[in-house]
Short mmCIF file of C-alpha atoms in Angstrom, two decimals:
data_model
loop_
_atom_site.label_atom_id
_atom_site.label_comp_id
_atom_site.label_asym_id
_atom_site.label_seq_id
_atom_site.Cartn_x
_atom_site.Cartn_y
_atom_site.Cartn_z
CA UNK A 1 38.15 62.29 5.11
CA UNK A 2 37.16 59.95 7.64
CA UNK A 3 36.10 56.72 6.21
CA UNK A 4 34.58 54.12 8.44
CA UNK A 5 34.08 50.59 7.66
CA UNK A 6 30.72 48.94 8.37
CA UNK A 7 30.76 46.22 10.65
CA UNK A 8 29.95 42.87 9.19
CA UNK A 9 29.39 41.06 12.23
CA UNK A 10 29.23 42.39 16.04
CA UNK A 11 32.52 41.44 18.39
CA UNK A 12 32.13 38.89 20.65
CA UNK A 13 33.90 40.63 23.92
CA UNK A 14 35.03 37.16 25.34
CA UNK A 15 36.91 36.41 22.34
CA UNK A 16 40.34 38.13 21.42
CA UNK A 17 41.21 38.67 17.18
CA UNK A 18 44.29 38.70 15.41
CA UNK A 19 45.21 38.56 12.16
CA UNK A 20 46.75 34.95 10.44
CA UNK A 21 46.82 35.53 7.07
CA UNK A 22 45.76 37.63 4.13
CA UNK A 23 44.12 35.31 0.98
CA UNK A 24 42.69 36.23 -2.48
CA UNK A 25 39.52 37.38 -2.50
CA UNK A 26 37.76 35.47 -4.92
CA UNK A 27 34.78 33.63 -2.51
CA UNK A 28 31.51 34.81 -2.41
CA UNK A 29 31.93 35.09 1.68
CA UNK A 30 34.45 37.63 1.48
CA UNK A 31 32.99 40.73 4.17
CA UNK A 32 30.47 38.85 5.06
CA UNK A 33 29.75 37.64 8.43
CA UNK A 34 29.79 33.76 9.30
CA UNK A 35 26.52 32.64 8.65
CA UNK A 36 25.01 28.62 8.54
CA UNK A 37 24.68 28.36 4.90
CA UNK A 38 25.76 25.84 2.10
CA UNK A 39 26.42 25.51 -1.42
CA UNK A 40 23.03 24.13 -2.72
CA UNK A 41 25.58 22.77 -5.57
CA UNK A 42 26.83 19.94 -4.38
CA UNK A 43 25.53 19.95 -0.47
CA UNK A 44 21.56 20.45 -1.39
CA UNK A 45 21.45 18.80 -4.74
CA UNK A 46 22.99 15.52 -3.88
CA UNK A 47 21.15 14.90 -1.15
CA UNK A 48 18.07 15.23 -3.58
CA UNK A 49 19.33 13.43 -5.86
CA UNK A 50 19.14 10.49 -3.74
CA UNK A 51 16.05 11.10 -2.16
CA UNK A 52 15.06 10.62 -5.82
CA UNK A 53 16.69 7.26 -6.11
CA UNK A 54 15.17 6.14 -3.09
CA UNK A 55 11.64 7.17 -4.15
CA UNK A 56 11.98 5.61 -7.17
CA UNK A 57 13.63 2.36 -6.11
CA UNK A 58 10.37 2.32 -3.85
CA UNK A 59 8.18 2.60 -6.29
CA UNK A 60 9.34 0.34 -8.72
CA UNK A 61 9.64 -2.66 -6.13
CA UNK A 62 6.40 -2.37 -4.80
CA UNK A 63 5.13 -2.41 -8.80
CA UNK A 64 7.11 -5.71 -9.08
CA UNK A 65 5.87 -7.08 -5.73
CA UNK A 66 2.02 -5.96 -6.44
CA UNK A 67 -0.49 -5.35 -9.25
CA UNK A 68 -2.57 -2.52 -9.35
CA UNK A 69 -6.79 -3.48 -8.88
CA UNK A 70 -8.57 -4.24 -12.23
CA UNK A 71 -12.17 -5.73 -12.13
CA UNK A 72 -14.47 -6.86 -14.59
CA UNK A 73 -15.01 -4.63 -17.55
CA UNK A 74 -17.36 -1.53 -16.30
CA UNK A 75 -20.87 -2.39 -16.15
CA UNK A 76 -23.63 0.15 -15.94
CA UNK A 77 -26.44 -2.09 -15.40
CA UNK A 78 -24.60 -4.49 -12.51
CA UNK A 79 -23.73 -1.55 -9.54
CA UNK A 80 -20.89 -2.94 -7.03
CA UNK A 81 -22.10 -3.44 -3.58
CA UNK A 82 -21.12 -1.64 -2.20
CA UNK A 83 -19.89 0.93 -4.54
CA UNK A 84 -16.70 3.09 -2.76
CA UNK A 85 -15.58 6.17 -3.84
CA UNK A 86 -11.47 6.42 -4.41
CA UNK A 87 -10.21 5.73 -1.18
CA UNK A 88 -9.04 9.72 -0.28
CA UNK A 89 -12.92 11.19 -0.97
CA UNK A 90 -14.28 7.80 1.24
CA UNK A 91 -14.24 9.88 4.56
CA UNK A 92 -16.29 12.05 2.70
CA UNK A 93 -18.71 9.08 1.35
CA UNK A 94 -19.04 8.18 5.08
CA UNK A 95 -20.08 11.61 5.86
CA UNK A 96 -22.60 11.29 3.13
CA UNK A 97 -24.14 8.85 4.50
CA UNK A 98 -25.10 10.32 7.91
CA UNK A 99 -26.50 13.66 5.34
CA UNK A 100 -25.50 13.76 2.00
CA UNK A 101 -25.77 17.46 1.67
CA UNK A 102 -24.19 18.28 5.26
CA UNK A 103 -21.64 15.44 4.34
CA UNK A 104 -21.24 16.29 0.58
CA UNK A 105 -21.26 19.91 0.57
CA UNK A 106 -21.19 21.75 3.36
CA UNK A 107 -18.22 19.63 5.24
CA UNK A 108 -15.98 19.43 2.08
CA UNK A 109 -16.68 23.29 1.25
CA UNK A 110 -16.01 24.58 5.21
CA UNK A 111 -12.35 22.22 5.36
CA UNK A 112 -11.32 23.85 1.72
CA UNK A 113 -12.40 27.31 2.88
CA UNK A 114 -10.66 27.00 6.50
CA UNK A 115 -7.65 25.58 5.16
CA UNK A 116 -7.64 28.65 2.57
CA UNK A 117 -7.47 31.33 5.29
CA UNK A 118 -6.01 29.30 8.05
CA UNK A 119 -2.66 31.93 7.48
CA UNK A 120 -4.88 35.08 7.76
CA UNK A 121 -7.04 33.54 10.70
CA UNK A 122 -3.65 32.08 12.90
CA UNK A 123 -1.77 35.47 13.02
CA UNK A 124 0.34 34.04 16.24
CA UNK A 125 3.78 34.76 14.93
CA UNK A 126 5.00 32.32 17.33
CA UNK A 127 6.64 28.76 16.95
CA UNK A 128 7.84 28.76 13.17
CA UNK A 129 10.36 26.66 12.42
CA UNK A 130 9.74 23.69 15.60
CA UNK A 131 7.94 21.19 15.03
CA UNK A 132 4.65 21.16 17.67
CA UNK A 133 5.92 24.08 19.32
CA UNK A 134 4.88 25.00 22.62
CA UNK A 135 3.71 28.47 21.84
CA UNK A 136 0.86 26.97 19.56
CA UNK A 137 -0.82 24.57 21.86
CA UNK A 138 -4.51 25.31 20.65
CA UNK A 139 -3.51 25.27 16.67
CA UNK A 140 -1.74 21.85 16.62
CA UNK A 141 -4.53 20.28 19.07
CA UNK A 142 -7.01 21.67 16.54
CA UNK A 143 -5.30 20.87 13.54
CA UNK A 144 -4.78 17.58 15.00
CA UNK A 145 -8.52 16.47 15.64
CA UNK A 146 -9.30 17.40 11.77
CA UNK A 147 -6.13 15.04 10.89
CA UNK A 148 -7.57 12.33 13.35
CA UNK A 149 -11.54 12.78 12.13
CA UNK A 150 -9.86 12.41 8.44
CA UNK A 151 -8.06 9.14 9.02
CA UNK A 152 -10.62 7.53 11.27
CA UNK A 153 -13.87 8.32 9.04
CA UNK A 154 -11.53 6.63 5.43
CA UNK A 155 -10.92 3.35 8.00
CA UNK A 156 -14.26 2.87 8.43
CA UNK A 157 -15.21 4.08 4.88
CA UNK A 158 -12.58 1.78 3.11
CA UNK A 159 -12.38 -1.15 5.92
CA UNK A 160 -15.95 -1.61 7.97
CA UNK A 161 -18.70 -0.74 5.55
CA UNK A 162 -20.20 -3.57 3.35
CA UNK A 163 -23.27 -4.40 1.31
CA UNK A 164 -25.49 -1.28 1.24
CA UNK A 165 -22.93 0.65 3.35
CA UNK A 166 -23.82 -1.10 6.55
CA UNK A 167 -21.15 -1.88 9.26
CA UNK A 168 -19.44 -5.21 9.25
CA UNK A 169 -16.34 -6.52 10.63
CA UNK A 170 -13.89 -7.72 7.87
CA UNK A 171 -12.57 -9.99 9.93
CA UNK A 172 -15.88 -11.99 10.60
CA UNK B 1 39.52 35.74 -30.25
CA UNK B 2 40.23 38.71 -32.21
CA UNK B 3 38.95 39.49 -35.66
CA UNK B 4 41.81 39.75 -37.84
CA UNK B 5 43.00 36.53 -36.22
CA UNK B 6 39.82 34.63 -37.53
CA UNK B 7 40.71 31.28 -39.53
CA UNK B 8 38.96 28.30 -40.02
CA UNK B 9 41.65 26.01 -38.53
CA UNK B 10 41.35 28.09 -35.00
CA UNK B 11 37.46 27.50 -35.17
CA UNK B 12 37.82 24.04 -35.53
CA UNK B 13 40.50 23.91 -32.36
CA UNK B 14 38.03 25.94 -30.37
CA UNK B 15 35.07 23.99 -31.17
CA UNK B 16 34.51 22.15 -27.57
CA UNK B 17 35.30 24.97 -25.73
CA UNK B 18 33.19 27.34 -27.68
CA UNK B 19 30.19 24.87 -27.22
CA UNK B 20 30.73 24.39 -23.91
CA UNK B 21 30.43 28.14 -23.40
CA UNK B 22 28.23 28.86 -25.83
CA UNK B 23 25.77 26.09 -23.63
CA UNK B 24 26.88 26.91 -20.36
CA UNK B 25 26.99 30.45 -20.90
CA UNK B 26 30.04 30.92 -18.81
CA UNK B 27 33.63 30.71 -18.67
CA UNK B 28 35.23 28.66 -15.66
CA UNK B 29 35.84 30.46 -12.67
CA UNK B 30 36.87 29.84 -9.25
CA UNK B 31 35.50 26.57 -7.93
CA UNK B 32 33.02 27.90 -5.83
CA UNK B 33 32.38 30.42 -8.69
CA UNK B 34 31.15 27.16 -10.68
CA UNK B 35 29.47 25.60 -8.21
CA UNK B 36 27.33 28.78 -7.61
CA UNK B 37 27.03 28.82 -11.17
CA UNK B 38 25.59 25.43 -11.40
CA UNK B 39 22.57 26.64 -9.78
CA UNK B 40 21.90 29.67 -11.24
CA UNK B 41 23.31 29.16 -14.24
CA UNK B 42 20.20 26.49 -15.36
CA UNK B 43 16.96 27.17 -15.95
CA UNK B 44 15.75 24.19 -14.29
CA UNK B 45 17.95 24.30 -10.57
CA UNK B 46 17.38 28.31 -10.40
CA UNK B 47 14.32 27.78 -8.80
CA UNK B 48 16.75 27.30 -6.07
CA UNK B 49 19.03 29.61 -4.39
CA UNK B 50 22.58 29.26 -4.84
CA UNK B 51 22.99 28.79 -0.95
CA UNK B 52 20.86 26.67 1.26
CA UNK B 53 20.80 27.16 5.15
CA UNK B 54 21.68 23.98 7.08
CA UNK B 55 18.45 23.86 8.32
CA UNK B 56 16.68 23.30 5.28
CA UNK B 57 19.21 20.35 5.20
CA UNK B 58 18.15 18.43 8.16
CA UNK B 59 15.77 15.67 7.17
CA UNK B 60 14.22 15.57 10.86
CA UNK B 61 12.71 19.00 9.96
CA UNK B 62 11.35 18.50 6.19
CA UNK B 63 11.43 14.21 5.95
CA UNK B 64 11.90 15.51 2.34
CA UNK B 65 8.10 15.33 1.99
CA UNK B 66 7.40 17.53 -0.61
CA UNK B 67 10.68 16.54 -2.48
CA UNK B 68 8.98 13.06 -2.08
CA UNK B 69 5.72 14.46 -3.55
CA UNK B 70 7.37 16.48 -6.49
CA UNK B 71 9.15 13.27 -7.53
CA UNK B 72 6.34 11.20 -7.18
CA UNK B 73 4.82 13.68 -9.56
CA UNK B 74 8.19 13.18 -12.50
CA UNK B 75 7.57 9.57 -12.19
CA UNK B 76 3.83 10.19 -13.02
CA UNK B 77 4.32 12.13 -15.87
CA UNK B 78 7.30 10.00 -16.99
CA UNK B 79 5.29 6.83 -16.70
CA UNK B 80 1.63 8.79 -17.97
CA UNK B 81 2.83 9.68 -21.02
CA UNK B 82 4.30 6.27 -21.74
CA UNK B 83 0.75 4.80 -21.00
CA UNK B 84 -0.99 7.05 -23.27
CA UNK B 85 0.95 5.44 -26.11
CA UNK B 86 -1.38 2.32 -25.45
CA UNK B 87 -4.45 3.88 -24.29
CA UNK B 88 -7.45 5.06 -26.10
CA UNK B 89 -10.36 7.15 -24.05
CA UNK B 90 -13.14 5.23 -25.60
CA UNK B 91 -15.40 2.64 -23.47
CA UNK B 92 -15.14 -0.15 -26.21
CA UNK B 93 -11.13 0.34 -25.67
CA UNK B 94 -10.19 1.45 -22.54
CA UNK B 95 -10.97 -1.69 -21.21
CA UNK B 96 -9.23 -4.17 -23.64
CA UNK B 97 -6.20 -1.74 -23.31
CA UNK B 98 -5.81 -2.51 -19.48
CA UNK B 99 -5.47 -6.15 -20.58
CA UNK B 100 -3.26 -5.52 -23.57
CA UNK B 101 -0.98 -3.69 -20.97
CA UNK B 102 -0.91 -6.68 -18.61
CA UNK B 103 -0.66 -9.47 -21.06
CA UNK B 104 0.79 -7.95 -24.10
CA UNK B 105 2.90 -4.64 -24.00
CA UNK B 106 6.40 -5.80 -22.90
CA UNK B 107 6.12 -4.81 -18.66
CA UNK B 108 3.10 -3.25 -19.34
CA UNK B 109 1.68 -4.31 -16.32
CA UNK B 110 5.34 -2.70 -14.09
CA UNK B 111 4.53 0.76 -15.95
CA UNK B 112 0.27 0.62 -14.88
CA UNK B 113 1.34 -0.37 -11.46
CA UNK B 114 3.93 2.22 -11.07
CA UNK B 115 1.32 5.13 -12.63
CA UNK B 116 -1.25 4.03 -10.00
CA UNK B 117 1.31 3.33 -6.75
CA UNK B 118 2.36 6.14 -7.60
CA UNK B 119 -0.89 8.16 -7.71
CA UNK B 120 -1.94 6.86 -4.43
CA UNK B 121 1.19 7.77 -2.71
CA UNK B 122 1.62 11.51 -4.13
CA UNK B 123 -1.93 11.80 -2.27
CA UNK B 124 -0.93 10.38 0.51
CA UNK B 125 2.65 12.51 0.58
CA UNK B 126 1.09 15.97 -0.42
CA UNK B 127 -1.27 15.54 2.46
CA UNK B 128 1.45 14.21 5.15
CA UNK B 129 3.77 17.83 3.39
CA UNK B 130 0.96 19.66 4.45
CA UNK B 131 0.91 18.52 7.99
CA UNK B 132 4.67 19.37 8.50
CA UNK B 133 4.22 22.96 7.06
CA UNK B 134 1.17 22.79 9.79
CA UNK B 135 3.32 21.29 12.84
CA UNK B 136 6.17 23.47 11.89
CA UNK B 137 4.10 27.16 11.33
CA UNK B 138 5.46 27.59 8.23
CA UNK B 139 2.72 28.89 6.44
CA UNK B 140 3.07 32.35 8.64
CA UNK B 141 3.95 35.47 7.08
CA UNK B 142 5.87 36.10 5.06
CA UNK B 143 4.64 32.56 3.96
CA UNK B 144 0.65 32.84 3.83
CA UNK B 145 0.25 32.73 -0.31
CA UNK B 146 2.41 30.09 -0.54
CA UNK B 147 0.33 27.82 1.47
CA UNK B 148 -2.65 28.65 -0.85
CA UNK B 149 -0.89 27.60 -3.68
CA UNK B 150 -0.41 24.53 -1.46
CA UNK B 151 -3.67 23.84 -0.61
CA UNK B 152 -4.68 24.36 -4.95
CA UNK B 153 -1.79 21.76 -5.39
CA UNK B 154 -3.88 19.65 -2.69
CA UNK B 155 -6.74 19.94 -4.43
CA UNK B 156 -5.32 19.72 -7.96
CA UNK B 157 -3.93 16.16 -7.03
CA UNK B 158 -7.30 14.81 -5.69
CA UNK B 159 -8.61 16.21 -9.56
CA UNK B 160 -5.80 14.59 -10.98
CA UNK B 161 -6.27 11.14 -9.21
CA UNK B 162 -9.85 10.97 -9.00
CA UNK B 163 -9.77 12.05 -12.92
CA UNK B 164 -7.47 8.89 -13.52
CA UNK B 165 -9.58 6.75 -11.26
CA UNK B 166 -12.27 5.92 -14.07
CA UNK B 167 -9.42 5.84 -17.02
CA UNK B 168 -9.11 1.71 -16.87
CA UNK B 169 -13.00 1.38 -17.19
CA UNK B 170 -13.67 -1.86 -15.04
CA UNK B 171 -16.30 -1.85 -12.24
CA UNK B 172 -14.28 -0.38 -9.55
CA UNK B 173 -13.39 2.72 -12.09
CA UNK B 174 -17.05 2.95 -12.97
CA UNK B 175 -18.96 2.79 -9.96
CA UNK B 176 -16.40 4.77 -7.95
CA UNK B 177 -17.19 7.67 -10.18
CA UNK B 178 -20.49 7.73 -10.33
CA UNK B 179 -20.57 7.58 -6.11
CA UNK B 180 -18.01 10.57 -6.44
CA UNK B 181 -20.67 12.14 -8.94
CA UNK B 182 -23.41 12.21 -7.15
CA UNK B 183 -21.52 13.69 -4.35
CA UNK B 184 -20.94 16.70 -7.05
CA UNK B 185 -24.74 16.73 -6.98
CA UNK B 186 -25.92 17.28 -3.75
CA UNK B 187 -25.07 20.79 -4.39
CA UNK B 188 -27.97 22.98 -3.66
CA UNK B 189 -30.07 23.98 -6.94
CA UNK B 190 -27.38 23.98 -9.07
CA UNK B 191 -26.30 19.81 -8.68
CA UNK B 192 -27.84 18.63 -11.45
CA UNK B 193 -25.60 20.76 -13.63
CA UNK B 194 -22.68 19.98 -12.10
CA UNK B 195 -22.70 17.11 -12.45
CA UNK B 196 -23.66 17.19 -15.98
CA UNK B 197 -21.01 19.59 -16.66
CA UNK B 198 -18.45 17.06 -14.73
CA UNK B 199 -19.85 13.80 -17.06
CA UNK B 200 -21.12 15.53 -19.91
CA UNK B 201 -24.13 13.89 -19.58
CA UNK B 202 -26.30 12.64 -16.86
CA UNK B 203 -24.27 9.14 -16.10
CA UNK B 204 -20.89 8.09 -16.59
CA UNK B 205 -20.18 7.20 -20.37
CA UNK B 206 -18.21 7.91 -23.46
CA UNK B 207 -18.20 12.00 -23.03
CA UNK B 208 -17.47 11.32 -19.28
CA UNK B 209 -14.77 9.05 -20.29
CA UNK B 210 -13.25 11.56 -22.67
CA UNK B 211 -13.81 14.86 -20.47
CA UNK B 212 -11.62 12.62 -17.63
CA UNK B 213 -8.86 11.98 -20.11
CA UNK B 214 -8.46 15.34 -21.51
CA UNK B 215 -8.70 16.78 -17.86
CA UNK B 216 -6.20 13.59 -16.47
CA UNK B 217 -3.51 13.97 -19.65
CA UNK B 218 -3.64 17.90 -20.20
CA UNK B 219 -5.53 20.27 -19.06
CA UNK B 220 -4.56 19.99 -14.83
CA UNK B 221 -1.69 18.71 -15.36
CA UNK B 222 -0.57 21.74 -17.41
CA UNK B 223 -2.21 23.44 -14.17
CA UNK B 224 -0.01 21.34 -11.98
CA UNK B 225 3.03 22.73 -13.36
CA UNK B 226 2.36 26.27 -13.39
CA UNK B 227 1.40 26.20 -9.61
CA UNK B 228 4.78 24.08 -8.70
CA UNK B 229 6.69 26.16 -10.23
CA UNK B 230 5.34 29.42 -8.13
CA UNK B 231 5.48 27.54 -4.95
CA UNK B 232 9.09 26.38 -5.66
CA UNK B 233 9.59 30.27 -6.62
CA UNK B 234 7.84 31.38 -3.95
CA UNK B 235 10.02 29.34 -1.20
CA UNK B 236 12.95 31.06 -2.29
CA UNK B 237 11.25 34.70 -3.03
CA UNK B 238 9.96 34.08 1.00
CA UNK B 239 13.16 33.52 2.65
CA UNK B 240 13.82 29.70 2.13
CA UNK B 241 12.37 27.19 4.32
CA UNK B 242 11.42 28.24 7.62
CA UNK B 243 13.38 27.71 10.73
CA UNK B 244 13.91 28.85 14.05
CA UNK B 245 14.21 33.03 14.18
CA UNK B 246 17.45 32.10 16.33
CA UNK B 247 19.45 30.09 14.25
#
């Protein structure tokens, strides 16, 4: 009965084998081919572990170094001017105010909805795994001018608009 | 242990060991049996696999952003639920409880600060997590649901922070919301009602006050959970991170 093994991994022709020892085999890797893997327990969870220090280390200096905002007690008759929105939906206020249902609506709805499908609409299967890679030119320029259009519109939301949501320099 | 061998004595002896195993639910093996079995072995750390590639490793390829967001999220609940011990979701309250926190509640003011640093930064990281899954193509296939779940966590954070936003009850809190409001209701036909369904009412008062706090302290973040737990799962079910196809 001929029996023949399965082979783990392919030869490499340039390299020569021999034998140097026989162990136990107790490890997981035992007929399996070399592959570039790690115990999560310690390699993976240590190095989170950390990462958890480091975040909370940050976090807890910059609450002893600064107070979070607190105004006057809310007041419904007295509106701020100008009243901002939290400053993540303030691109969106700026929007608003060029067409508050083009702005309000129709942008927020179309970036949710894109974003949504973006996997089903990109089906390049090129370039995972490197970051910018060269094979998706058109994607990261795209995805690029929507991160750009994002950060620029909350600057001028949160830093440039002032009394009735008109421009003014906040260093004037 | 065998049965006719049972004595109280020999119970007693055994009585670390058996708790250890009993909690554990193993009995030591080879050391790289128990360090597999760490992982595995715990509800919590099963989410991950036993074995990691090395590229999921390097921090020039994650910056450990979502890590970073994920934490950010433990310290919010951590610190969240030790606010709610001095906070009341009524407008008489809400208010005078800000102050109590800074002038009375022993580092009151160190937990409030680390709630809302905190708050602004998970934003801030969830959004910069996104952009590496988008520079790196890692929402391809087999990865395409789990970047919907990502974009519902996305979302769910703006909810969550913009729910929290009008919790302290000063000016900024108020007015912010009612600008974010009346974004709600430029909705075609229907605005009006959303935004009366978001406030329970047609301005920002007491039921808006108390539909934020049930939505801020329970209801998303209950959401929250479920969905980071399937996109955790869903990492591992997919393959692990992604990485090059040649390494």
């Amino acid at each position: 009965m001929s029996h023949e093994k399965e082979e783990i991994f392919p030869r490499d022709p340039n390299k020569t084998y021999s034998l140097m020892t026989i162990v136990d085999g107790d490890s997981f890797q035992v007929e399996h081919g070399p592959d570039d893997t790690l115990l999560s327990w310690p390699h993976l969870m240590v190095r989170e572990l950390l990462l958890f220090l480091l975040v909370f280390v940050v976090i807890l200096g910059v609450s002893l170094l600064f107070n979070a905002p607190l105004e006057e007690a809310a007041n419904p008759l007295h509106s701020t001017n100008p009243a901002k929105a939290p400053w993540y939906f303030v691109g969106i206020q700026e929007l608003v105010s060029y067409s508050a249902f083009l702005g309000g609506i129709v942008a927020p709805v179309l970036i949710v909805l894109s974003l949504l499908l973006l996997p089903y609409l990109d089906r390049n299967p090129k370039g995972v795994g490197v970051w910018f890679s060269a094979d998706r030119k058109l994607a990261t320029f795209l995805f690029s001018i929507f991160v750009i259009a994002m950060i620029i519109l909350i600057l001028i939301g949160q830093f440039v608009r002032g009394p009735n949501w008109a421009l003014y320099w906040p260093w004037m | 242990m065998s049965e006719s061998a049972y004595s109280l004595q020999e119970s007693i002896k055994q009585l670390p060991g058996n708790i250890k195993e009993s909690v554990f639910r193993r009995e030591g093996g080879t050391p790289e049996q128990e360090q597999a079995a760490a992982i595995f072995g715990n509800v919590f750390l099963h989410l991950h696999p036993a074995r990691v590639h090395i590229n999921s490793l390097r921090l020039s390829y994650t910056y450990g952003l979502g890590l970073i967001s994920f934490f950010l999220f433990l310290l919010l609940t951590a610190s969240g639920v030790l606010l709610m011990f001095y906070y009341t979701p009524a407008t008489q309250l809400a208010y005078r409880n800000m102050k109590d926190l800074e002038y009375v509640v022993s580092f009151g003011i160190v937990l409030r600060n680390v709630h809302r640093w905190s708050a602004h930064a998970m934003v801030a990281f969830v959004f910069l997590h996104m952009c590496r899954v988008f520079y790196t193509g890692s929402y391809k296939a087999p990865r395409e649901f789990n970047w919907i779940i990502g974009v519902c966590l996305l979302l769910l954070t703006l909810f969550l922070s913009f729910t929290g936003y009008l919790l302290p009850w000063d000016q900024l809190a108020f007015w912010a919301i009612t600008v974010g409001s009346n974004i709600a209701a430029y909705t075609p036909w229907i605005g009006d009602s959303v935004r009366f369904l978001m406030l329970g009412g047609n301005e920002v008062g007491q039921m808006a006050l108390l539909r934020f706090y049930v939505l801020h302290v329970a209801l998303l973040p209950l959401v929250a959970v479920v969905l980071l737990a399937v996109h955790f799962w869903r990492i591992r079910k997919d393959g692990g991170l992604s990485r090059p196809q040649n390494s």
